[in-house]
Amino acid sequence: MAALFLGMNANAARMDMVDVSNNNGYMSTAEYVSMRNEFGVKALTVKISEGTTFKDGYAASNIANGQAAGLYVNGYHFAHYKTNAQAIAEADFAGKTAKAAGLPVGAVLATDVESQEANNQSKATNDRNNAAFMQEIQKFGYRADIYTSGSWANNKMTIKGKTGWIAGYPFVPAGKKWYTNNNAWQWSGSAHFRISYGGFDVSQLYNDYYTAGQKSTVKPTNKAAVKANNRKANKHTYQTYASAKWIKEKKIYTLKTAVKLRTGVSTSSNAIAILPAGTTVKTDQAIIKSGYRWVRQPRFNGYGYLATGPASNTLEYVKSGATHTYYTVKYGDSWWTIAQHNGLSMTTLASQNGKTIYTTIYPGQRLVVR
């Protein structure tokens, strides 16, 4: 994908906005700068919350790092509401969570409508619920929008004119005009960048709705200064931990509870992010220090560190070596049929495979279902 983007004509469908969530892990300022400078990204939309209980542990760092990279930063809330009252409650939760995470006033805080609950509602009910959410979210100083799929935009709700952020890929259905009549069109769910890991959802902006409410913080990138800071950071890391006895330990952990990812091997070290329960963490080394057992997570330009528990109980917060159950995709399968067969929601199934429900799946592909 990266090679394709590099060869794109500037007037072709270009990547103007990227959305990120806890599924993408920690994203550094340098990664966002790369997106901006190399691929023309100008806006970032960060997952803030879900329902009335889930707060994305990476929201604050994504907002801060995106702003530091000179991007316009917006947010979205994954909706589960079925009634007006629930829509208002979720908007209140999303607004308060966004404020706490540092989402700037004037940013868009969209409602992401793709859950099973919304699918079970009539078009009229979805319209009323979405309107209630969008009206309530404006009380927090945020501008409203709806994110959904192309098929849902056409069949499950009313999205007219210059409103709506619509996902439709790998192709645009003939005769469907929502992809040019709305604020943004998400045209890929698996884009790759040079210095980032995994795939990203990317969208083309058709107007300035996702940038109009904020002042640009774009500053010229001083490449020499960036390199100097990276060398300084790496040197500091080496000097601090070179004398400690690290043990090689390549493992994959699944967090049983929220854990702070820190900049150093100390409970007083700054927190890079709070990793929510269910996050998968790949580590390469471990150490016993200051009464805790720590593991090291490789990431761009350095490492993150997590305390797995006291030295006497090495796996208090995590479980490792989980055995997965796989399903091989067959002709006629969809995210919906596979999720229903295994007692999962489509979102959960896609998330645990590092994808979204709009990612195309193919016969012969293996998916984790347990």
mmCIF file of C-alpha atoms in Angstrom:
data_model
loop_
_atom_site.group_PDB
_atom_site.id
_atom_site.type_symbol
_atom_site.label_atom_id
_atom_site.label_comp_id
_atom_site.label_asym_id
_atom_site.label_seq_id
_atom_site.Cartn_x
_atom_site.Cartn_y
_atom_site.Cartn_z
ATOM 1 C CA MET A 1 0.000 0.000 0.000
ATOM 2 C CA ALA A 2 2.800 2.448 0.854
ATOM 3 C CA ALA A 3 4.349 2.139 -2.603
ATOM 4 C CA LEU A 4 0.967 2.804 -4.157
ATOM 5 C CA PHE A 5 0.463 5.950 -2.095
ATOM 6 C CA LEU A 6 3.907 7.263 -2.962
ATOM 7 C CA GLY A 7 3.079 6.961 -6.644
ATOM 8 C CA MET A 8 -0.316 8.674 -6.433
ATOM 9 C CA ASN A 9 -1.119 11.804 -8.362
ATOM 10 C CA ALA A 10 -1.758 14.690 -5.992
ATOM 11 C CA ASN A 11 -5.212 15.191 -7.522
ATOM 12 C CA ALA A 12 -6.177 11.525 -7.133
ATOM 13 C CA ALA A 13 -8.005 10.118 -4.095
ATOM 14 C CA ARG A 14 -5.464 11.049 -1.480
ATOM 15 C CA MET A 15 -5.184 10.193 2.186
ATOM 16 C CA ASP A 16 -6.357 13.256 4.099
ATOM 17 C CA MET A 17 -7.546 11.757 7.403
ATOM 18 C CA VAL A 18 -6.500 8.765 9.494
ATOM 19 C CA ASP A 19 -8.502 7.324 12.383
ATOM 20 C CA VAL A 20 -6.880 5.456 15.257
ATOM 21 C CA SER A 21 -7.928 3.571 18.379
ATOM 22 C CA ASN A 22 -6.502 1.259 21.025
ATOM 23 C CA ASN A 23 -6.347 -1.384 18.272
ATOM 24 C CA ASN A 24 -3.419 0.532 16.744
ATOM 25 C CA GLY A 25 -1.456 0.647 20.002
ATOM 26 C CA TYR A 26 0.728 3.584 21.015
ATOM 27 C CA MET A 27 1.379 6.063 18.201
ATOM 28 C CA SER A 28 4.312 8.448 18.511
ATOM 29 C CA THR A 29 4.532 12.030 17.303
ATOM 30 C CA ALA A 30 7.176 10.915 14.795
ATOM 31 C CA GLU A 31 4.718 8.457 13.230
ATOM 32 C CA TYR A 32 2.111 11.189 12.812
ATOM 33 C CA VAL A 33 4.729 13.543 11.354
ATOM 34 C CA SER A 34 5.584 10.840 8.817
ATOM 35 C CA MET A 35 1.930 10.487 7.855
ATOM 36 C CA ARG A 36 1.666 14.237 7.390
ATOM 37 C CA ASN A 37 4.889 14.829 5.472
ATOM 38 C CA GLU A 38 5.018 11.705 3.318
ATOM 39 C CA PHE A 39 1.355 11.042 2.585
ATOM 40 C CA GLY A 40 -0.466 14.360 2.885
ATOM 41 C CA VAL A 41 -2.474 13.473 6.005
ATOM 42 C CA LYS A 42 -3.918 16.631 7.535
ATOM 43 C CA ALA A 43 -6.446 15.327 10.070
ATOM 44 C CA LEU A 44 -6.609 12.650 12.754
ATOM 45 C CA THR A 45 -9.752 11.178 14.293
ATOM 46 C CA VAL A 46 -9.219 9.433 17.623
ATOM 47 C CA LYS A 47 -11.465 6.875 19.287
ATOM 48 C CA ILE A 48 -12.635 8.398 22.561
ATOM 49 C CA SER A 49 -15.153 5.998 24.064
ATOM 50 C CA GLU A 50 -17.723 3.254 23.567
ATOM 51 C CA GLY A 51 -21.140 2.831 25.151
ATOM 52 C CA THR A 52 -21.245 4.331 28.646
ATOM 53 C CA THR A 53 -18.302 2.527 30.261
ATOM 54 C CA PHE A 54 -15.362 2.110 27.856
ATOM 55 C CA LYS A 55 -12.709 4.838 27.651
ATOM 56 C CA ASP A 56 -9.999 4.354 25.035
ATOM 57 C CA GLY A 57 -6.711 4.215 26.949
ATOM 58 C CA TYR A 58 -4.753 5.708 24.051
ATOM 59 C CA ALA A 59 -7.045 8.699 23.421
ATOM 60 C CA ALA A 60 -5.024 11.233 25.416
ATOM 61 C CA SER A 61 -1.662 10.258 23.893
ATOM 62 C CA ASN A 62 -3.136 10.118 20.372
ATOM 63 C CA ILE A 63 -4.615 13.595 20.775
ATOM 64 C CA ALA A 64 -1.431 15.094 22.223
ATOM 65 C CA ASN A 65 0.918 13.412 19.737
ATOM 66 C CA GLY A 66 -1.340 14.208 16.787
ATOM 67 C CA GLN A 67 -1.445 17.882 17.756
ATOM 68 C CA ALA A 68 2.328 17.919 18.262
ATOM 69 C CA ALA A 69 2.672 16.585 14.713
ATOM 70 C CA GLY A 70 0.602 19.470 13.363
ATOM 71 C CA LEU A 71 -2.569 17.519 12.592
ATOM 72 C CA TYR A 72 -6.158 18.648 13.084
ATOM 73 C CA VAL A 73 -7.458 16.292 15.780
ATOM 74 C CA ASN A 74 -11.052 15.031 16.075
ATOM 75 C CA GLY A 75 -12.738 12.190 17.927
ATOM 76 C CA TYR A 76 -15.366 9.487 17.574
ATOM 77 C CA HIS A 77 -17.541 7.462 19.915
ATOM 78 C CA PHE A 78 -18.601 3.871 19.168
ATOM 79 C CA ALA A 79 -22.367 3.859 19.719
ATOM 80 C CA HIS A 80 -24.478 1.131 21.324
ATOM 81 C CA TYR A 81 -27.635 3.147 22.000
ATOM 82 C CA LYS A 82 -31.129 1.866 21.168
ATOM 83 C CA THR A 83 -33.225 4.745 22.534
ATOM 84 C CA ASN A 84 -33.070 8.535 22.722
ATOM 85 C CA ALA A 85 -32.292 8.386 26.439
ATOM 86 C CA GLN A 86 -29.416 5.999 25.838
ATOM 87 C CA ALA A 87 -28.107 8.178 22.998
ATOM 88 C CA ILE A 88 -28.056 11.215 25.280
ATOM 89 C CA ALA A 89 -26.350 9.225 28.057
ATOM 90 C CA GLU A 90 -23.664 8.020 25.638
ATOM 91 C CA ALA A 91 -23.142 11.545 24.317
ATOM 92 C CA ASP A 92 -22.677 12.833 27.866
ATOM 93 C CA PHE A 93 -20.174 10.053 28.574
ATOM 94 C CA ALA A 94 -18.315 10.688 25.317
ATOM 95 C CA GLY A 95 -18.223 14.450 25.857
ATOM 96 C CA LYS A 96 -16.838 14.187 29.400
ATOM 97 C CA THR A 97 -14.311 11.549 28.337
ATOM 98 C CA ALA A 98 -13.188 13.686 25.399
ATOM 99 C CA LYS A 99 -12.723 16.718 27.651
ATOM 100 C CA ALA A 100 -10.603 14.685 30.062
ATOM 101 C CA ALA A 101 -8.482 13.316 27.199
ATOM 102 C CA GLY A 102 -7.790 16.801 25.856
ATOM 103 C CA LEU A 103 -9.888 16.871 22.680
ATOM 104 C CA PRO A 104 -9.979 20.571 21.727
ATOM 105 C CA VAL A 105 -13.210 22.536 21.664
ATOM 106 C CA GLY A 106 -14.395 22.967 18.086
ATOM 107 C CA ALA A 107 -13.251 19.495 17.066
ATOM 108 C CA VAL A 108 -15.681 16.996 15.566
ATOM 109 C CA LEU A 109 -16.854 14.234 17.907
ATOM 110 C CA ALA A 110 -18.653 11.826 15.585
ATOM 111 C CA THR A 111 -20.983 9.012 16.532
ATOM 112 C CA ASP A 112 -19.775 5.702 15.037
ATOM 113 C CA VAL A 113 -22.977 3.825 14.191
ATOM 114 C CA GLU A 114 -22.211 0.217 13.224
ATOM 115 C CA SER A 115 -23.150 -1.901 16.248
ATOM 116 C CA GLN A 116 -25.557 -4.814 16.359
ATOM 117 C CA GLU A 117 -27.947 -2.690 18.440
ATOM 118 C CA ALA A 118 -28.248 -0.108 15.660
ATOM 119 C CA ASN A 119 -28.642 -2.826 13.043
ATOM 120 C CA ASN A 120 -31.706 -4.096 14.918
ATOM 121 C CA GLN A 121 -33.414 -0.672 14.830
ATOM 122 C CA SER A 122 -35.583 0.822 12.135
ATOM 123 C CA LYS A 123 -34.289 3.657 9.991
ATOM 124 C CA ALA A 124 -36.602 6.111 11.751
ATOM 125 C CA THR A 125 -35.402 5.007 15.198
ATOM 126 C CA ASN A 126 -31.748 5.288 14.181
ATOM 127 C CA ASP A 127 -32.413 8.772 12.816
ATOM 128 C CA ARG A 128 -33.988 9.895 16.096
ATOM 129 C CA ASN A 129 -31.215 8.370 18.199
ATOM 130 C CA ASN A 130 -28.435 9.826 16.068
ATOM 131 C CA ALA A 131 -30.068 13.257 16.150
ATOM 132 C CA ALA A 132 -30.297 13.072 19.956
ATOM 133 C CA PHE A 133 -26.598 12.139 20.270
ATOM 134 C CA MET A 134 -25.498 14.858 17.848
ATOM 135 C CA GLN A 135 -27.527 17.542 19.577
ATOM 136 C CA GLU A 136 -26.226 16.554 23.020
ATOM 137 C CA ILE A 137 -22.563 16.373 21.999
ATOM 138 C CA GLN A 138 -22.668 20.013 20.888
ATOM 139 C CA LYS A 139 -23.262 21.047 24.513
ATOM 140 C CA PHE A 140 -19.610 20.142 25.170
ATOM 141 C CA GLY A 141 -18.374 22.487 22.461
ATOM 142 C CA TYR A 142 -17.850 19.749 19.871
ATOM 143 C CA ARG A 143 -19.269 19.615 16.370
ATOM 144 C CA ALA A 144 -21.315 16.551 15.431
ATOM 145 C CA ASP A 145 -21.204 14.052 12.590
ATOM 146 C CA ILE A 146 -22.163 10.437 11.814
ATOM 147 C CA TYR A 147 -19.703 7.729 10.829
ATOM 148 C CA THR A 148 -21.128 4.582 9.252
ATOM 149 C CA SER A 149 -20.813 2.267 6.258
ATOM 150 C CA GLY A 150 -22.064 3.029 2.767
ATOM 151 C CA SER A 151 -24.757 0.360 2.938
ATOM 152 C CA TRP A 152 -25.994 1.626 6.315
ATOM 153 C CA ALA A 153 -25.964 5.200 5.043
ATOM 154 C CA ASN A 154 -28.261 4.093 2.238
ATOM 155 C CA ASN A 155 -30.513 1.722 4.190
ATOM 156 C CA LYS A 156 -30.309 2.135 7.977
ATOM 157 C CA MET A 157 -30.337 5.920 8.469
ATOM 158 C CA THR A 158 -30.775 9.260 6.734
ATOM 159 C CA ILE A 159 -27.557 11.007 5.716
ATOM 160 C CA LYS A 160 -28.024 13.896 3.327
ATOM 161 C CA GLY A 161 -25.949 16.649 1.783
ATOM 162 C CA LYS A 162 -22.648 17.695 3.274
ATOM 163 C CA THR A 163 -22.954 15.553 6.393
ATOM 164 C CA GLY A 164 -21.619 12.149 7.231
ATOM 165 C CA TRP A 165 -18.294 10.319 7.240
ATOM 166 C CA ILE A 166 -18.915 7.192 5.165
ATOM 167 C CA ALA A 167 -16.877 3.998 4.797
ATOM 168 C CA GLY A 168 -17.118 2.176 1.509
ATOM 169 C CA TYR A 169 -14.440 -0.141 0.178
ATOM 170 C CA PRO A 170 -12.888 -2.008 -1.534
ATOM 171 C CA PHE A 171 -15.045 -0.342 -4.208
ATOM 172 C CA VAL A 172 -17.768 2.270 -4.594
ATOM 173 C CA PRO A 173 -21.136 0.825 -5.706
ATOM 174 C CA ALA A 174 -22.279 2.191 -9.063
ATOM 175 C CA GLY A 175 -24.830 4.941 -8.747
ATOM 176 C CA LYS A 176 -24.197 5.617 -5.060
ATOM 177 C CA LYS A 177 -23.403 9.281 -4.532
ATOM 178 C CA TRP A 178 -22.856 9.456 -0.774
ATOM 179 C CA TYR A 179 -19.107 9.139 -1.239
ATOM 180 C CA THR A 180 -18.885 12.585 -2.863
ATOM 181 C CA ASN A 181 -21.821 14.320 -1.173
ATOM 182 C CA ASN A 182 -20.575 13.937 2.398
ATOM 183 C CA ASN A 183 -17.798 15.261 4.616
ATOM 184 C CA ALA A 184 -15.447 12.343 4.154
ATOM 185 C CA TRP A 185 -15.146 8.978 2.453
ATOM 186 C CA GLN A 186 -13.195 6.203 4.171
ATOM 187 C CA TRP A 187 -11.726 4.274 1.278
ATOM 188 C CA SER A 188 -9.367 1.832 3.008
ATOM 189 C CA GLY A 189 -9.105 -0.085 6.259
ATOM 190 C CA SER A 190 -5.598 -1.493 5.821
ATOM 191 C CA ALA A 191 -3.257 1.313 4.749
ATOM 192 C CA HIS A 192 0.406 1.113 5.765
ATOM 193 C CA PHE A 193 2.915 3.854 6.468
ATOM 194 C CA ARG A 194 6.693 3.693 6.394
ATOM 195 C CA ILE A 195 7.390 3.858 10.106
ATOM 196 C CA SER A 196 4.121 2.547 11.570
ATOM 197 C CA TYR A 197 2.971 -0.973 12.308
ATOM 198 C CA GLY A 198 -0.271 -2.562 11.164
ATOM 199 C CA GLY A 199 -3.042 -1.243 8.964
ATOM 200 C CA PHE A 200 -4.986 2.008 9.327
ATOM 201 C CA ASP A 201 -8.404 3.335 8.335
ATOM 202 C CA VAL A 202 -7.926 6.248 5.943
ATOM 203 C CA SER A 203 -10.387 8.750 4.493
ATOM 204 C CA GLN A 204 -10.504 11.482 1.884
ATOM 205 C CA LEU A 205 -11.954 14.783 3.033
ATOM 206 C CA TYR A 206 -14.400 16.464 0.674
ATOM 207 C CA ASN A 207 -14.662 19.735 2.603
ATOM 208 C CA ASP A 208 -13.141 21.455 5.637
ATOM 209 C CA TYR A 209 -15.615 20.130 8.215
ATOM 210 C CA TYR A 210 -12.940 18.111 10.049
ATOM 211 C CA THR A 211 -10.489 21.031 10.061
ATOM 212 C CA ALA A 212 -12.629 24.185 10.267
ATOM 213 C CA GLY A 213 -13.135 24.196 14.033
ATOM 214 C CA GLN A 214 -9.430 24.302 14.933
ATOM 215 C CA LYS A 215 -6.337 26.356 14.251
ATOM 216 C CA SER A 216 -3.592 24.559 12.376
ATOM 217 C CA THR A 217 -0.554 23.701 14.486
ATOM 218 C CA VAL A 218 1.574 22.677 11.525
ATOM 219 C CA LYS A 219 5.198 23.693 11.921
ATOM 220 C CA PRO A 220 8.118 22.982 9.606
ATOM 221 C CA THR A 221 9.821 19.746 10.571
ATOM 222 C CA ASN A 222 13.424 20.176 11.665
ATOM 223 C CA LYS A 223 14.793 16.813 10.565
ATOM 224 C CA ALA A 224 18.190 17.402 12.188
ATOM 225 C CA ALA A 225 16.533 18.176 15.526
ATOM 226 C CA VAL A 226 14.327 15.078 15.298
ATOM 227 C CA LYS A 227 17.347 12.861 14.651
ATOM 228 C CA ALA A 228 19.268 14.493 17.507
ATOM 229 C CA ASN A 229 16.362 13.953 19.920
ATOM 230 C CA ASN A 230 16.042 10.323 18.846
ATOM 231 C CA ARG A 231 19.765 9.733 19.416
ATOM 232 C CA LYS A 232 19.523 11.391 22.810
ATOM 233 C CA ALA A 233 16.530 9.289 23.807
ATOM 234 C CA ASN A 234 18.160 6.037 22.698
ATOM 235 C CA LYS A 235 21.427 6.946 24.464
ATOM 236 C CA HIS A 236 19.523 7.703 27.673
ATOM 237 C CA THR A 237 17.701 4.387 27.488
ATOM 238 C CA TYR A 238 20.955 2.489 27.000
ATOM 239 C CA GLN A 239 22.782 4.259 29.847
ATOM 240 C CA THR A 240 19.897 3.771 32.235
ATOM 241 C CA TYR A 241 19.392 0.073 31.653
ATOM 242 C CA ALA A 242 22.685 -1.266 30.302
ATOM 243 C CA SER A 243 23.810 -2.304 33.797
ATOM 244 C CA ALA A 244 20.563 -4.155 34.616
ATOM 245 C CA LYS A 245 20.293 -7.896 34.016
ATOM 246 C CA TRP A 246 17.738 -8.302 31.295
ATOM 247 C CA ILE A 247 16.574 -11.776 30.274
ATOM 248 C CA LYS A 248 15.441 -12.510 26.735
ATOM 249 C CA GLU A 249 11.744 -13.343 26.831
ATOM 250 C CA LYS A 250 9.785 -13.097 23.614
ATOM 251 C CA LYS A 251 6.158 -13.515 24.652
ATOM 252 C CA ILE A 252 2.687 -12.310 23.798
ATOM 253 C CA TYR A 253 0.585 -11.195 26.764
ATOM 254 C CA THR A 254 -3.110 -10.392 26.963
ATOM 255 C CA LEU A 255 -3.846 -7.881 29.714
ATOM 256 C CA LYS A 256 -6.436 -8.965 32.244
ATOM 257 C CA THR A 257 -6.760 -5.435 33.578
ATOM 258 C CA ALA A 258 -5.664 -1.939 32.588
ATOM 259 C CA VAL A 259 -1.903 -1.444 32.968
ATOM 260 C CA LYS A 260 0.262 1.654 32.536
ATOM 261 C CA LEU A 261 2.846 1.535 29.753
ATOM 262 C CA ARG A 262 5.777 3.562 31.101
ATOM 263 C CA THR A 263 8.879 5.237 29.727
ATOM 264 C CA GLY A 264 11.159 3.493 32.209
ATOM 265 C CA VAL A 265 11.488 0.631 34.680
ATOM 266 C CA SER A 266 9.991 2.450 37.633
ATOM 267 C CA THR A 267 6.504 3.101 38.939
ATOM 268 C CA SER A 268 7.461 6.784 39.039
ATOM 269 C CA SER A 269 8.325 6.848 35.317
ATOM 270 C CA ASN A 270 5.968 8.784 33.072
ATOM 271 C CA ALA A 271 3.024 6.852 31.654
ATOM 272 C CA ILE A 272 3.004 6.711 27.855
ATOM 273 C CA ALA A 273 -0.523 5.346 27.893
ATOM 274 C CA ILE A 274 -2.913 3.248 29.933
ATOM 275 C CA LEU A 275 -3.387 -0.037 28.077
ATOM 276 C CA PRO A 276 -6.963 -1.297 28.557
ATOM 277 C CA ALA A 277 -7.867 -4.855 29.520
ATOM 278 C CA GLY A 278 -7.751 -7.162 26.514
ATOM 279 C CA THR A 279 -4.793 -5.402 24.896
ATOM 280 C CA THR A 280 -2.232 -7.761 23.315
ATOM 281 C CA VAL A 281 1.368 -6.885 24.184
ATOM 282 C CA LYS A 282 4.452 -8.366 22.498
ATOM 283 C CA THR A 283 7.589 -8.296 24.662
ATOM 284 C CA ASP A 284 11.233 -9.146 24.044
ATOM 285 C CA GLN A 285 12.882 -9.005 27.503
ATOM 286 C CA ALA A 286 12.085 -9.150 31.227
ATOM 287 C CA ILE A 287 13.781 -8.002 34.436
ATOM 288 C CA ILE A 288 13.260 -8.042 38.210
ATOM 289 C CA LYS A 289 13.793 -4.542 39.613
ATOM 290 C CA SER A 290 12.598 -2.542 42.626
ATOM 291 C CA GLY A 291 10.320 -5.326 43.792
ATOM 292 C CA TYR A 292 8.508 -5.732 40.458
ATOM 293 C CA ARG A 293 8.828 -7.972 37.466
ATOM 294 C CA TRP A 294 8.965 -5.791 34.340
ATOM 295 C CA VAL A 295 8.632 -6.651 30.672
ATOM 296 C CA ARG A 296 9.859 -4.596 27.747
ATOM 297 C CA GLN A 297 7.726 -3.793 24.703
ATOM 298 C CA PRO A 298 9.605 -2.756 21.539
ATOM 299 C CA ARG A 299 8.060 0.251 19.815
ATOM 300 C CA PHE A 300 9.138 2.913 17.360
ATOM 301 C CA ASN A 301 12.375 4.648 18.446
ATOM 302 C CA GLY A 302 12.597 2.916 21.823
ATOM 303 C CA TYR A 303 10.666 0.795 24.282
ATOM 304 C CA GLY A 304 7.722 0.811 26.651
ATOM 305 C CA TYR A 305 7.800 -0.921 30.039
ATOM 306 C CA LEU A 306 5.063 -2.679 31.992
ATOM 307 C CA ALA A 307 5.079 -3.996 35.549
ATOM 308 C CA THR A 308 3.523 -7.459 35.438
ATOM 309 C CA GLY A 309 3.311 -7.605 39.236
ATOM 310 C CA PRO A 310 5.560 -8.065 42.270
ATOM 311 C CA ALA A 311 8.673 -10.193 41.873
ATOM 312 C CA SER A 312 7.055 -12.993 43.905
ATOM 313 C CA ASN A 313 4.061 -13.195 41.562
ATOM 314 C CA THR A 314 5.381 -12.791 38.057
ATOM 315 C CA LEU A 315 2.091 -12.841 36.168
ATOM 316 C CA GLU A 316 -0.325 -11.073 38.471
ATOM 317 C CA TYR A 317 -1.742 -8.798 35.795
ATOM 318 C CA VAL A 318 -1.270 -10.788 32.619
ATOM 319 C CA LYS A 319 -1.795 -14.179 31.108
ATOM 320 C CA SER A 320 0.441 -15.611 28.419
ATOM 321 C CA GLY A 321 0.524 -18.493 26.006
ATOM 322 C CA ALA A 322 -3.209 -18.340 25.317
ATOM 323 C CA THR A 323 -4.374 -21.003 22.864
ATOM 324 C CA HIS A 324 -6.490 -19.579 20.086
ATOM 325 C CA THR A 325 -9.237 -21.277 18.102
ATOM 326 C CA TYR A 326 -9.205 -20.472 14.401
ATOM 327 C CA TYR A 327 -11.872 -20.514 11.711
ATOM 328 C CA THR A 328 -11.106 -20.778 8.001
ATOM 329 C CA VAL A 329 -13.251 -18.452 5.902
ATOM 330 C CA LYS A 330 -15.444 -20.197 3.316
ATOM 331 C CA TYR A 331 -17.279 -18.912 0.250
ATOM 332 C CA GLY A 332 -20.398 -17.024 1.316
ATOM 333 C CA ASP A 333 -19.054 -16.193 4.784
ATOM 334 C CA SER A 334 -19.222 -12.677 6.210
ATOM 335 C CA TRP A 335 -18.196 -10.993 9.447
ATOM 336 C CA TRP A 336 -21.827 -11.308 10.531
ATOM 337 C CA THR A 337 -22.247 -15.056 9.894
ATOM 338 C CA ILE A 338 -18.905 -15.985 11.470
ATOM 339 C CA ALA A 339 -19.538 -13.764 14.518
ATOM 340 C CA GLN A 340 -23.038 -15.167 15.045
ATOM 341 C CA HIS A 341 -21.816 -18.755 14.746
ATOM 342 C CA ASN A 342 -19.194 -18.154 17.439
ATOM 343 C CA GLY A 343 -21.278 -16.052 19.822
ATOM 344 C CA LEU A 344 -19.350 -12.827 19.135
ATOM 345 C CA SER A 345 -20.218 -9.357 17.935
ATOM 346 C CA MET A 346 -18.830 -8.399 14.526
ATOM 347 C CA THR A 347 -16.760 -5.662 16.122
ATOM 348 C CA THR A 348 -15.167 -8.037 18.643
ATOM 349 C CA LEU A 349 -14.400 -10.613 15.966
ATOM 350 C CA ALA A 350 -12.797 -8.036 13.680
ATOM 351 C CA SER A 351 -10.895 -6.345 16.505
ATOM 352 C CA GLN A 352 -9.275 -9.524 17.798
ATOM 353 C CA ASN A 353 -8.003 -10.109 14.272
ATOM 354 C CA GLY A 354 -6.599 -6.584 13.967
ATOM 355 C CA LYS A 355 -9.244 -5.502 11.449
ATOM 356 C CA THR A 356 -12.534 -3.619 11.209
ATOM 357 C CA ILE A 357 -15.894 -4.972 10.098
ATOM 358 C CA TYR A 358 -15.361 -3.201 6.756
ATOM 359 C CA THR A 359 -12.167 -5.103 5.971
ATOM 360 C CA THR A 360 -12.732 -7.586 3.149
ATOM 361 C CA ILE A 361 -12.227 -11.245 4.115
ATOM 362 C CA TYR A 362 -11.427 -13.984 1.629
ATOM 363 C CA PRO A 363 -12.018 -17.768 1.398
ATOM 364 C CA GLY A 364 -9.084 -19.614 2.933
ATOM 365 C CA GLN A 365 -8.248 -16.791 5.377
ATOM 366 C CA ARG A 366 -7.844 -17.871 9.044
ATOM 367 C CA LEU A 367 -9.566 -15.822 11.735
ATOM 368 C CA VAL A 368 -9.187 -16.027 15.516
ATOM 369 C CA VAL A 369 -12.599 -16.816 17.011
ATOM 370 C CA ARG A 370 -11.519 -17.776 20.567
#
